[in-house]
Short mmCIF file of C-alpha atoms in Angstrom, two decimals:
data_model
loop_
_atom_site.label_atom_id
_atom_site.label_comp_id
_atom_site.label_asym_id
_atom_site.label_seq_id
_atom_site.Cartn_x
_atom_site.Cartn_y
_atom_site.Cartn_z
CA UNK A 898 117.75 223.95 61.48
CA UNK A 899 114.83 225.72 62.32
CA UNK A 900 116.03 226.17 65.73
CA UNK A 901 119.56 227.78 64.49
CA UNK A 902 117.56 230.28 62.22
CA UNK A 903 115.24 231.38 64.85
CA UNK A 904 118.08 231.97 67.25
CA UNK A 905 119.70 234.05 64.66
CA UNK A 906 116.64 236.19 64.04
CA UNK A 907 117.21 239.88 65.39
CA UNK A 908 115.00 241.20 67.93
CA UNK A 909 111.82 243.05 66.82
CA UNK A 910 112.46 246.78 66.54
CA UNK A 911 109.73 248.72 68.36
CA UNK A 912 108.71 252.01 66.73
CA UNK A 913 107.85 255.34 68.60
CA UNK A 914 105.01 254.95 71.09
CA UNK A 915 101.68 256.72 70.67
CA UNK A 916 103.05 259.26 72.97
CA UNK A 917 105.97 259.86 71.23
CA UNK A 918 104.43 260.24 67.90
CA UNK A 919 101.78 262.56 69.68
CA UNK A 920 104.36 264.95 70.95
CA UNK A 921 107.09 264.28 68.23
CA UNK A 922 107.79 267.86 67.28
CA UNK A 923 108.09 269.19 70.73
CA UNK A 924 110.15 266.39 71.89
CA UNK A 925 112.78 267.81 69.18
CA UNK A 926 112.71 271.12 71.10
CA UNK A 927 113.12 270.17 74.89
CA UNK A 928 113.49 266.36 74.71
CA UNK A 929 112.18 263.70 77.09
CA UNK A 930 113.48 265.57 80.15
CA UNK A 931 111.60 268.73 79.25
CA UNK A 932 108.37 266.92 78.54
CA UNK A 933 108.59 265.04 81.87
CA UNK A 934 109.08 268.36 83.61
CA UNK A 935 105.81 269.73 81.83
CA UNK A 936 104.04 266.44 82.74
CA UNK A 937 104.89 266.92 86.28
CA UNK A 938 103.94 270.59 86.62
CA UNK A 939 100.93 271.78 88.58
CA UNK A 940 99.69 275.27 87.38
CA UNK A 941 97.35 277.67 88.99
CA UNK A 942 95.57 280.37 87.31
CA UNK A 943 93.51 283.13 89.29
CA UNK A 944 91.38 284.29 86.72
CA UNK A 945 89.57 287.88 86.85
CA UNK A 946 88.27 290.59 84.52
CA UNK A 947 87.31 289.49 80.93
CA UNK A 948 89.34 286.51 81.58
CA UNK A 949 90.46 285.48 77.97
CA UNK A 950 94.15 285.87 78.22
CA UNK A 951 94.67 283.58 80.94
CA UNK A 952 92.50 280.87 79.39
CA UNK A 953 94.47 281.27 76.19
CA UNK A 954 97.71 280.93 78.24
CA UNK A 955 96.16 277.64 79.46
CA UNK A 956 95.19 276.35 75.98
CA UNK A 957 99.06 276.75 74.96
CA UNK A 958 99.95 274.56 77.92
CA UNK A 959 97.37 271.86 77.83
CA UNK A 960 98.24 270.90 74.16
CA UNK A 961 101.93 270.17 74.98
CA UNK A 962 100.83 268.01 78.00
CA UNK A 963 101.19 269.92 81.17
CA UNK A 964 100.63 267.91 84.05
CA UNK A 965 97.53 269.50 85.76
CA UNK A 966 96.02 273.15 85.97
CA UNK A 967 93.56 274.81 88.30
CA UNK A 968 91.54 277.54 87.40
CA UNK A 969 90.16 279.98 90.35
CA UNK A 970 87.44 282.22 88.82
CA UNK A 971 84.23 283.29 90.62
CA UNK A 972 82.61 284.84 87.38
CA UNK A 973 79.41 283.66 86.07
CA UNK A 974 79.46 283.45 82.19
CA UNK A 975 77.48 286.04 80.54
CA UNK A 976 76.68 287.22 76.78
CA UNK A 977 79.84 289.34 76.93
CA UNK A 978 82.02 286.41 77.81
CA UNK A 979 80.78 284.49 74.56
CA UNK A 980 82.37 287.29 72.35
CA UNK A 981 85.72 286.81 73.49
CA UNK A 982 86.31 283.62 74.90
CA UNK A 983 86.45 280.56 72.41
CA UNK A 984 86.28 278.10 75.37
CA UNK A 985 82.78 279.12 76.27
CA UNK A 986 79.49 278.37 74.25
CA UNK A 987 75.76 279.03 74.73
CA UNK A 988 75.26 276.42 77.20
CA UNK A 989 77.75 277.86 79.56
CA UNK A 990 75.60 280.98 80.29
CA UNK A 991 75.01 281.34 83.79
CA UNK A 992 77.31 278.64 84.87
CA UNK A 993 80.75 279.31 86.58
CA UNK A 994 83.29 280.31 83.99
CA UNK A 995 86.09 278.37 85.72
CA UNK A 996 84.21 275.16 85.39
CA UNK A 997 83.10 275.48 81.54
CA UNK A 998 86.63 276.64 80.60
CA UNK A 999 88.30 273.78 82.34
CA UNK A 1000 85.93 271.16 80.95
CA UNK A 1001 86.51 272.45 77.42
CA UNK A 1002 90.28 273.02 77.85
CA UNK A 1003 90.63 269.32 78.60
CA UNK A 1004 89.04 268.24 75.64
CA UNK A 1005 92.04 269.36 73.76
CA UNK A 1006 94.21 266.93 75.60
CA UNK A 1007 92.53 264.17 77.89
CA UNK A 1008 95.83 263.35 79.29
CA UNK A 1009 95.89 266.81 81.17
CA UNK A 1010 94.12 267.00 84.85
CA UNK A 1011 92.02 270.01 85.35
CA UNK A 1012 90.41 271.41 88.32
CA UNK A 1013 88.42 274.54 88.98
CA UNK A 1014 87.19 276.58 92.03
CA UNK A 1015 84.78 277.43 93.35
CA UNK A 1016 82.93 274.39 93.10
CA UNK A 1017 79.44 276.22 93.34
CA UNK A 1018 78.42 279.79 92.95
CA UNK A 1019 79.49 281.24 96.58
CA UNK A 1020 82.12 283.33 98.15
CA UNK A 1021 85.81 282.54 96.93
CA UNK A 1022 88.17 281.82 99.60
CA UNK A 1023 91.53 281.88 97.82
CA UNK A 1024 93.64 281.44 100.83
CA UNK A 1025 91.70 277.91 101.81
CA UNK A 1026 92.25 277.07 98.35
CA UNK A 1027 95.93 277.53 98.21
CA UNK A 1028 96.41 275.84 101.57
CA UNK A 1029 94.36 272.78 100.81
CA UNK A 1030 95.99 272.16 97.31
CA UNK A 1031 99.14 270.43 96.45
CA UNK A 1032 101.94 272.69 95.82
CA UNK A 1033 101.84 274.53 92.53
CA UNK A 1034 104.78 274.92 90.34
CA UNK A 1035 103.88 278.04 88.97
CA UNK A 1036 101.01 280.59 89.41
CA UNK A 1037 99.56 283.11 87.22
CA UNK A 1038 96.99 285.57 87.74
CA UNK A 1039 95.37 288.28 85.26
CA UNK A 1040 94.45 291.71 85.69
CA UNK A 1041 92.27 293.41 87.27
CA UNK A 1042 92.79 291.75 90.47
CA UNK A 1043 91.76 292.56 94.07
CA UNK A 1044 94.47 293.94 96.37
CA UNK A 1045 93.69 291.20 98.82
CA UNK A 1046 93.95 288.30 96.39
CA UNK A 1047 97.31 289.55 95.36
CA UNK A 1048 98.55 289.73 98.76
CA UNK A 1049 97.51 286.12 99.31
CA UNK A 1050 99.29 285.05 96.22
CA UNK A 1051 102.45 286.79 96.89
CA UNK A 1052 102.59 285.35 100.39
CA UNK A 1053 102.06 281.94 98.99
CA UNK A 1054 104.99 282.66 96.15
CA UNK A 1055 107.23 283.84 99.03
CA UNK A 1056 106.80 280.80 101.21
CA UNK A 1057 106.96 278.20 98.51
CA UNK A 1058 109.45 279.90 96.30
CA UNK A 1059 107.00 279.68 93.45
CA UNK A 1060 107.51 281.73 90.19
CA UNK A 1061 104.45 284.27 89.44
CA UNK A 1062 103.38 285.72 86.12
CA UNK A 1063 100.85 288.49 86.16
CA UNK A 1064 99.18 289.07 82.97
CA UNK A 1065 97.33 292.15 81.80
CA UNK A 1066 95.52 292.48 78.45
CA UNK A 1067 93.09 295.53 77.46
CA UNK A 1068 92.10 296.58 74.03
CA UNK A 1069 95.12 296.70 71.90
CA UNK A 1070 97.53 296.74 74.64
CA UNK A 1071 98.84 293.95 77.08
CA UNK A 1072 101.89 293.01 79.22
CA UNK A 1073 103.08 290.26 81.33
CA UNK A 1074 105.56 290.18 84.07
CA UNK A 1075 107.66 287.33 85.67
CA UNK A 1076 108.62 287.25 89.39
CA UNK A 1077 110.89 284.53 89.79
CA UNK A 1078 112.12 283.55 93.40
CA UNK A 1079 115.57 284.66 93.73
CA UNK A 1080 118.32 284.14 91.07
CA UNK A 1081 117.11 281.56 88.55
CA UNK A 1082 119.79 279.51 86.71
CA UNK A 1083 119.57 277.99 83.25
CA UNK A 1084 121.96 275.39 82.13
CA UNK A 1085 120.29 274.11 79.02
CA UNK A 1086 120.19 277.23 77.18
CA UNK A 1087 120.30 275.66 73.67
CA UNK A 1088 122.88 278.15 72.01
CA UNK A 1089 123.19 278.30 68.35
CA UNK A 1090 125.13 274.86 67.16
CA UNK A 1091 128.03 276.88 65.46
CA UNK A 1092 128.86 278.91 68.62
CA UNK A 1093 129.10 275.68 70.54
CA UNK A 1094 132.20 274.29 68.72
CA UNK A 1095 135.21 274.15 71.10
CA UNK A 1096 138.30 272.42 69.38
CA UNK A 1097 140.83 273.75 71.80
CA UNK A 1098 143.40 274.32 68.95
CA UNK A 1099 145.58 276.76 71.01
CA UNK A 1100 145.20 274.76 74.05
CA UNK A 1101 145.48 270.85 72.70
CA UNK A 1102 145.66 267.91 75.16
CA UNK A 1103 148.58 265.21 74.40
CA UNK A 1104 146.05 262.68 73.00
CA UNK A 1105 145.16 265.35 70.31
CA UNK A 1106 148.65 266.41 69.61
CA UNK A 1107 149.74 263.00 69.12
CA UNK A 1108 147.10 262.14 66.85
CA UNK A 1109 147.78 265.24 64.51
CA UNK A 1110 151.41 264.60 64.66
CA UNK A 1111 151.22 260.87 63.65
CA UNK A 1112 148.85 261.82 60.73
CA UNK A 1113 151.11 264.83 59.42
CA UNK A 1114 154.47 263.26 59.90
CA UNK A 1115 155.17 262.90 56.25
CA UNK A 1116 152.45 265.23 54.90
CA UNK A 1117 154.05 266.19 51.62
CA UNK A 1118 154.52 262.31 51.03
CA UNK A 1119 150.79 261.53 51.41
CA UNK A 1120 148.88 260.19 48.37
CA UNK A 1121 146.20 262.27 46.89
CA UNK A 1122 143.56 260.59 48.87
CA UNK A 1123 145.00 260.84 52.29
CA UNK A 1124 146.29 264.43 51.73
CA UNK A 1125 142.65 265.47 50.62
CA UNK A 1126 141.09 263.91 53.58
CA UNK A 1127 143.11 265.22 56.27
CA UNK A 1128 140.60 266.53 58.91
CA UNK A 1129 140.87 270.45 59.18
CA UNK A 1130 141.61 270.11 62.73
CA UNK A 1131 144.75 268.17 62.00
CA UNK A 1132 145.65 270.54 59.26
CA UNK A 1133 145.40 273.53 61.53
CA UNK A 1134 147.26 271.94 64.43
CA UNK A 1135 150.12 271.25 62.16
CA UNK A 1136 150.33 274.41 60.40
CA UNK A 1137 150.21 276.33 63.68
CA UNK A 1138 153.16 274.60 64.64
CA UNK A 1139 154.97 276.00 61.71
CA UNK A 1140 153.40 279.49 62.03
CA UNK A 1141 154.84 279.69 65.48
CA UNK A 1142 158.24 278.66 64.41
CA UNK A 1143 158.30 281.52 62.13
CA UNK A 1144 156.81 284.06 64.42
CA UNK A 1145 158.71 283.72 67.51
CA UNK A 1146 156.18 281.30 69.33
CA UNK A 1147 153.12 283.62 68.63
CA UNK A 1148 149.72 282.40 67.67
CA UNK A 1149 147.66 284.28 64.66
CA UNK A 1150 145.38 285.87 67.13
CA UNK A 1151 144.85 289.35 65.41
CA UNK A 1152 142.66 289.82 62.40
CA UNK A 1153 145.60 290.70 60.21
CA UNK A 1154 147.33 287.51 61.43
CA UNK A 1155 144.52 285.34 60.94
CA UNK A 1156 144.20 286.59 57.53
CA UNK A 1157 147.87 285.80 56.54
CA UNK A 1158 147.63 282.52 58.49
CA UNK A 1159 144.62 281.39 56.35
CA UNK A 1160 146.54 282.48 52.97
CA UNK A 1161 149.54 280.12 54.49
CA UNK A 1162 147.02 277.13 55.13
CA UNK A 1163 145.63 277.46 51.72
CA UNK A 1164 149.24 277.88 50.03
CA UNK A 1165 149.80 274.20 51.20
CA UNK A 1166 146.76 272.68 49.39
CA UNK A 1167 147.60 270.78 46.23
CA UNK A 1168 146.08 272.12 43.14
CA UNK A 1169 147.41 269.52 40.54
CA UNK A 1170 144.43 267.33 41.15
CA UNK A 1171 141.18 266.93 39.20
CA UNK A 1172 139.28 269.18 41.45
CA UNK A 1173 141.87 272.03 40.99
CA UNK A 1174 142.17 272.29 44.98
CA UNK A 1175 141.24 270.28 48.28
CA UNK A 1176 138.14 271.06 50.09
CA UNK A 1177 139.50 270.08 53.42
CA UNK A 1178 142.12 272.88 53.30
CA UNK A 1179 139.39 275.43 52.27
CA UNK A 1180 137.47 274.07 55.39
CA UNK A 1181 140.62 274.69 57.60
CA UNK A 1182 140.87 278.19 56.12
CA UNK A 1183 137.13 279.12 56.99
CA UNK A 1184 137.24 277.63 60.43
CA UNK A 1185 140.23 279.90 61.33
CA UNK A 1186 138.18 283.01 62.48
CA UNK A 1187 136.06 280.89 64.75
CA UNK A 1188 138.42 278.39 66.31
CA UNK A 1189 141.63 280.10 66.68
CA UNK A 1190 141.29 282.60 69.54
CA UNK A 1191 142.54 283.28 72.95
CA UNK A 1192 140.71 281.42 75.86
CA UNK A 1193 138.14 283.81 77.55
CA UNK A 1194 135.44 283.55 79.69
CA UNK A 1195 131.85 284.25 78.41
CA UNK A 1196 130.23 287.20 80.27
CA UNK A 1197 127.66 284.80 81.43
CA UNK A 1198 130.14 282.38 82.92
CA UNK A 1199 132.17 285.40 84.54
CA UNK A 1200 128.69 286.37 86.15
CA UNK A 1201 128.12 282.84 87.37
CA UNK A 1202 131.65 282.90 88.92
CA UNK A 1203 131.14 286.29 90.48
CA UNK A 1204 127.61 285.88 91.74
CA UNK A 1205 127.23 285.88 95.58
CA UNK A 1206 124.45 283.30 96.77
CA UNK A 1207 123.19 284.74 100.06
CA UNK A 1208 120.66 281.67 100.71
CA UNK A 1209 122.71 278.91 102.56
CA UNK A 1210 120.23 276.33 101.61
CA UNK A 1211 120.38 277.37 97.89
CA UNK A 1212 124.11 277.59 98.14
CA UNK A 1213 124.11 273.63 98.53
CA UNK A 1214 121.77 273.16 95.63
CA UNK A 1215 123.21 270.71 93.02
CA UNK A 1216 123.48 273.80 90.65
CA UNK A 1217 125.66 276.05 92.76
CA UNK A 1218 127.57 272.84 93.86
CA UNK A 1219 128.56 271.98 90.26
CA UNK A 1220 128.94 275.59 89.59
CA UNK A 1221 131.77 275.73 92.43
CA UNK A 1222 133.29 272.67 91.01
CA UNK A 1223 133.35 274.17 87.19
CA UNK A 1224 134.95 277.40 88.73
CA UNK A 1225 137.75 275.02 90.53
CA UNK A 1226 138.45 273.44 87.06
CA UNK A 1227 138.85 276.70 85.53
CA UNK A 1228 141.19 278.05 88.12
CA UNK A 1229 143.25 275.02 87.91
CA UNK A 1230 143.23 274.48 83.91
CA UNK A 1231 142.82 277.90 82.88
CA UNK A 1232 139.80 276.78 80.65
CA UNK A 1233 136.45 275.21 81.07
CA UNK A 1234 135.46 271.43 80.53
CA UNK A 1235 135.54 270.46 76.84
CA UNK A 1236 131.95 269.94 75.70
CA UNK A 1237 133.30 267.17 73.24
CA UNK A 1238 131.34 267.82 70.08
CA UNK A 1239 133.15 267.51 66.88
CA UNK A 1240 131.64 269.40 63.83
CA UNK A 1241 131.25 267.85 60.43
CA UNK A 1242 134.35 267.79 58.21
CA UNK A 1243 135.87 266.03 55.29
CA UNK A 1244 137.69 263.08 56.33
CA UNK A 1245 138.04 259.30 55.79
CA UNK A 1246 135.29 257.80 58.42
CA UNK A 1247 137.75 255.94 60.34
CA UNK A 1248 140.03 258.84 61.04
CA UNK A 1249 136.92 260.98 61.85
CA UNK A 1250 135.66 258.34 64.21
CA UNK A 1251 139.17 258.12 65.78
CA UNK A 1252 139.26 261.99 66.13
CA UNK A 1253 135.60 262.19 67.46
CA UNK A 1254 136.68 259.51 70.18
CA UNK A 1255 139.55 261.65 71.21
CA UNK A 1256 137.29 264.78 71.91
CA UNK A 1257 134.44 262.47 73.64
CA UNK A 1258 137.16 260.89 75.81
CA UNK A 1259 138.70 264.13 76.85
CA UNK A 1260 135.19 265.51 77.79
CA UNK A 1261 134.34 262.42 79.83
CA UNK A 1262 137.68 263.00 81.93
CA UNK A 1263 136.98 266.56 82.22
CA UNK A 1264 133.50 265.81 83.51
CA UNK A 1265 134.67 263.23 85.69
CA UNK A 1266 137.20 265.70 87.29
CA UNK A 1267 134.22 268.14 88.04
CA UNK A 1268 132.26 265.20 89.53
CA UNK A 1269 134.80 264.35 91.96
CA UNK A 1270 135.21 267.99 92.84
CA UNK A 1271 131.60 268.30 93.27
CA UNK A 1272 131.29 265.41 95.59
CA UNK A 1273 133.77 266.83 97.98
CA UNK A 1274 131.77 270.07 98.22
CA UNK A 1275 129.30 270.52 101.30
CA UNK A 1276 126.08 269.31 99.68
CA UNK A 1277 127.71 267.66 96.56
CA UNK A 1278 127.71 264.08 97.79
CA UNK A 1279 124.73 262.98 95.78
CA UNK A 1280 125.15 265.03 92.68
CA UNK A 1281 123.89 263.20 89.78
CA UNK A 1282 126.74 262.45 86.96
CA UNK A 1283 124.19 263.23 84.25
CA UNK A 1284 123.63 266.71 85.67
CA UNK A 1285 127.44 267.28 85.73
CA UNK A 1286 127.68 266.05 82.05
CA UNK A 1287 124.84 268.24 81.05
CA UNK A 1288 126.62 271.48 83.10
CA UNK A 1289 129.90 270.62 81.44
CA UNK A 1290 128.67 270.54 77.77
CA UNK A 1291 126.78 273.76 78.33
CA UNK A 1292 129.22 275.46 80.65
CA UNK A 1293 130.00 278.55 78.39
CA UNK A 1294 126.40 279.28 78.09
CA UNK A 1295 124.90 279.10 81.45
CA UNK A 1296 122.53 281.91 82.07
CA UNK A 1297 121.63 283.47 85.48
CA UNK A 1298 117.95 285.07 85.08
CA UNK A 1299 117.30 287.70 87.88
CA UNK A 1300 120.73 287.77 88.90
CA UNK A 1301 120.64 291.48 89.73
CA UNK A 1302 117.73 293.19 90.97
CA UNK A 1303 115.79 295.24 88.52
CA UNK A 1304 115.85 298.95 88.71
CA UNK A 1305 113.23 300.72 90.95
CA UNK A 1306 113.91 304.31 89.81
CA UNK A 1307 111.29 304.50 87.15
CA UNK A 1308 112.24 308.19 86.69
CA UNK A 1309 115.66 307.13 85.19
CA UNK A 1310 113.96 304.32 83.31
CA UNK A 1311 111.61 307.14 81.82
CA UNK A 1312 114.40 309.46 81.09
CA UNK A 1313 116.38 306.56 79.13
CA UNK A 1314 113.33 305.79 77.18
CA UNK A 1315 112.21 309.23 76.40
CA UNK A 1316 115.71 309.78 75.23
CA UNK A 1317 115.36 306.85 72.79
CA UNK A 1318 111.97 308.16 71.44
CA UNK A 1319 113.62 311.62 70.76
CA UNK A 1320 116.39 309.68 68.76
CA UNK A 1321 113.57 307.93 67.04
CA UNK A 1322 111.90 310.94 66.02
CA UNK A 1323 115.10 312.64 64.93
CA UNK A 1324 116.00 309.71 62.88
CA UNK A 1325 112.44 309.87 61.13
CA UNK A 1326 112.88 313.59 60.44
CA UNK A 1327 116.46 313.22 59.03
CA UNK A 1328 115.48 310.19 56.72
CA UNK A 1329 112.01 311.78 55.62
CA UNK A 1330 110.34 308.83 57.10
CA UNK A 1331 112.40 306.50 55.20
CA UNK A 1332 113.93 304.74 58.13
CA UNK A 1333 112.25 304.72 61.78
CA UNK A 1334 113.33 303.54 65.18
CA UNK A 1335 110.79 301.83 67.43
CA UNK A 1336 109.36 303.90 69.93
CA UNK A 1337 109.02 303.01 73.82
CA UNK A 1338 106.33 300.91 75.22
CA UNK A 1339 106.87 302.05 78.77
CA UNK A 1340 103.93 304.41 78.51
CA UNK A 1341 101.59 301.50 77.79
CA UNK A 1342 102.80 299.47 80.88
CA UNK A 1343 102.30 302.67 82.87
CA UNK A 1344 98.81 302.97 81.63
CA UNK A 1345 97.95 299.45 82.20
CA UNK A 1346 99.39 299.41 85.77
CA UNK A 1347 97.18 302.47 86.62
CA UNK A 1348 94.22 299.96 85.97
CA UNK A 1349 95.35 296.98 87.70
CA UNK A 1350 92.78 296.98 90.24
CA UNK A 1351 90.13 299.30 88.63
CA UNK A 1352 89.58 298.77 84.79
CA UNK A 1353 86.91 301.48 84.65
CA UNK A 1354 89.71 304.29 85.52
CA UNK A 1355 89.20 307.31 83.20
CA UNK A 1356 91.79 308.84 81.10
CA UNK A 1357 92.35 311.74 83.51
CA UNK A 1358 92.62 309.03 86.65
CA UNK A 1359 95.15 306.98 84.74
CA UNK A 1360 97.25 309.99 83.88
CA UNK A 1361 97.26 311.13 87.51
CA UNK A 1362 98.41 307.33 88.54
CA UNK A 1363 101.26 307.56 85.96
CA UNK A 1364 102.43 311.01 86.95
CA UNK A 1365 102.22 309.98 90.69
CA UNK A 1366 104.75 306.99 89.76
CA UNK A 1367 106.64 308.78 87.34
CA UNK A 1368 106.49 312.74 88.08
CA UNK A 1369 108.62 313.57 84.81
CA UNK A 1370 105.90 311.93 82.91
CA UNK A 1371 103.43 315.04 83.49
CA UNK A 1372 102.43 316.54 80.33
CA UNK A 1373 103.79 313.49 78.19
CA UNK A 1374 101.90 313.36 74.80
CA UNK A 1375 102.63 309.63 74.51
CA UNK A 1376 101.39 308.93 78.05
CA UNK A 1377 98.42 310.72 77.50
CA UNK A 1378 97.79 308.70 74.18
CA UNK A 1379 98.44 305.57 76.20
CA UNK A 1380 96.05 306.53 78.87
CA UNK A 1381 93.15 307.44 76.46
CA UNK A 1382 93.63 303.99 74.75
CA UNK A 1383 93.36 302.07 77.96
CA UNK A 1384 90.38 304.09 79.38
CA UNK A 1385 88.80 303.26 75.98
CA UNK A 1386 89.10 299.74 76.22
CA UNK A 1387 87.58 299.96 79.81
CA UNK A 1388 89.10 296.53 80.81
CA UNK A 1389 87.79 294.81 77.79
CA UNK A 1390 90.06 292.31 76.00
CA UNK A 1391 90.33 291.76 72.42
CA UNK A 1392 90.72 287.90 71.65
CA UNK A 1393 93.41 288.21 68.94
CA UNK A 1394 95.56 290.52 71.27
CA UNK A 1395 94.82 287.83 74.19
CA UNK A 1396 95.30 284.93 72.23
CA UNK A 1397 98.91 286.42 70.99
CA UNK A 1398 99.79 287.40 74.39
CA UNK A 1399 98.62 283.85 76.06
CA UNK A 1400 101.12 282.27 73.24
CA UNK A 1401 103.91 284.53 74.69
CA UNK A 1402 103.25 283.85 78.16
CA UNK A 1403 102.90 280.06 77.49
CA UNK A 1404 106.09 280.12 75.84
CA UNK A 1405 108.03 281.87 78.67
CA UNK A 1406 106.17 279.39 81.33
CA UNK A 1407 107.48 276.42 79.33
CA UNK A 1408 111.22 277.82 79.58
CA UNK A 1409 110.74 278.31 83.29
CA UNK A 1410 109.14 274.68 84.08
CA UNK A 1411 111.66 272.91 81.69
CA UNK A 1412 114.73 274.91 82.83
CA UNK A 1413 115.64 275.28 79.04
CA UNK A 1414 116.11 278.10 76.60
CA UNK A 1415 116.49 281.58 78.18
CA UNK A 1416 113.11 283.43 79.34
CA UNK A 1417 112.68 287.01 79.24
CA UNK A 1418 113.75 288.80 82.19
CA UNK A 1419 111.08 290.86 84.17
CA UNK A 1420 108.53 292.66 82.01
CA UNK A 1421 107.31 291.97 78.14
CA UNK A 1422 104.99 294.72 76.73
CA UNK A 1423 103.09 294.32 73.64
CA UNK A 1424 101.62 297.35 71.37
CA UNK A 1425 98.94 295.60 69.12
CA UNK A 1426 98.78 298.78 67.27
CA UNK A 1427 102.16 298.79 66.12
CA UNK A 1428 102.45 294.98 66.50
CA UNK A 1429 105.64 295.50 68.49
CA UNK A 1430 107.06 293.90 71.84
CA UNK A 1431 109.64 295.48 74.19
CA UNK A 1432 111.07 293.67 77.15
CA UNK A 1433 112.23 296.09 80.15
CA UNK A 1434 113.41 295.32 83.64
CA UNK A 1435 111.10 297.31 85.77
#
């Protein structure tokens, strides 16, 4: 008897591991795949100047468990460092800043590996460090930086296709700029849940049609429970058929038609019940605007299909192979693969599960067709089915970053931003200051760039640099104000500005490393005086 009971004892259920407990909240954001990407990443920080913003960035990467980081910084800790860098203390005075920061950063998360260069107070050889180290996943450097060091970093990044992020923080101003190696695709963009629903009500497949027809063949004879628990997908499919019979086969696409169709659907609900109506019919009426619409490609998907890949090696990457297979699917069927998700709705449990399985099975068939197409494309023989599944589920929201080159015409950008500033001033005058539009941060960027290699530049020198880059900015009052503020800072960093900037940079780096969510394109400029960010493609 004892043996029988033992054999029937269910297996022991194991709770989350210590690691899962530690990283629980972030795993909900980027899942195990994103965490694995973080833990395999190898980052390089080339630190210079006051050195605070780069270390603050690393702090926000060490905490979520980046794999390894290396700090290259030949500065020796002095009294000024102690006032702006929380990862230094009195015991660090006279020691290498890179070593002290590395050791204190590792205390935040002992699982993260850290290294620093130089190992002793001597001349720094950045080129040999790059050549002797494992390939870096991403490189960031802080301003001011020497021109020779910058050229070495850029050459390395070009050779290894490594993303670079430059960061500059001075006084109340900062910016960071992302340089990605060519077009950077993001499949798992995490769109809003309510935007991902694709019920295919105007383009149903046979199994869905058969299911809906079977449930509604005697709709008027259904008892109160069954009628009040028809899924709204079934309700809409049934009454779309009736609508088309009354409207020459046309679907209710226009706003007025949708409004009329909603009233038509609600008129079919039973009101002689205890609730005075039926919730499922109300759900159906609400769902009309979002789910009854003509099939059309999202702008991002159209950009994906139209994008010309110049690099033959890149063209044979799994992303572009699957993208070509998705395009072939679209050309054949007139729609993208079905994601397969079904939103919550009022229905009996067994009915909902059956309907859910119909959507999931259709999504599996679509993904299988895309996989088979991908595997006959050059370079697609070893395509991972899981990667295809993810692509199919997110096909509508795939995003290409850096798909088109940024504008190199600073004069044109200056004119556009100046026009926006004039409109903002006019709005302020017209409303008596009750309503204001944000002013451009372009002048802050130009002033900071002028001190990229020389933080001790005067306001006049900064203005000279700005007008050399953008002749039309000569005499601009806002450009002069930015120049004066940057000159006043003299390359010094304010810890709160650098900490905030470091948080923003780390966030964008995580997006790039995990290839999840959508990173900013190009340049983000922060004005700590007005507490405002602006993203520009420069």
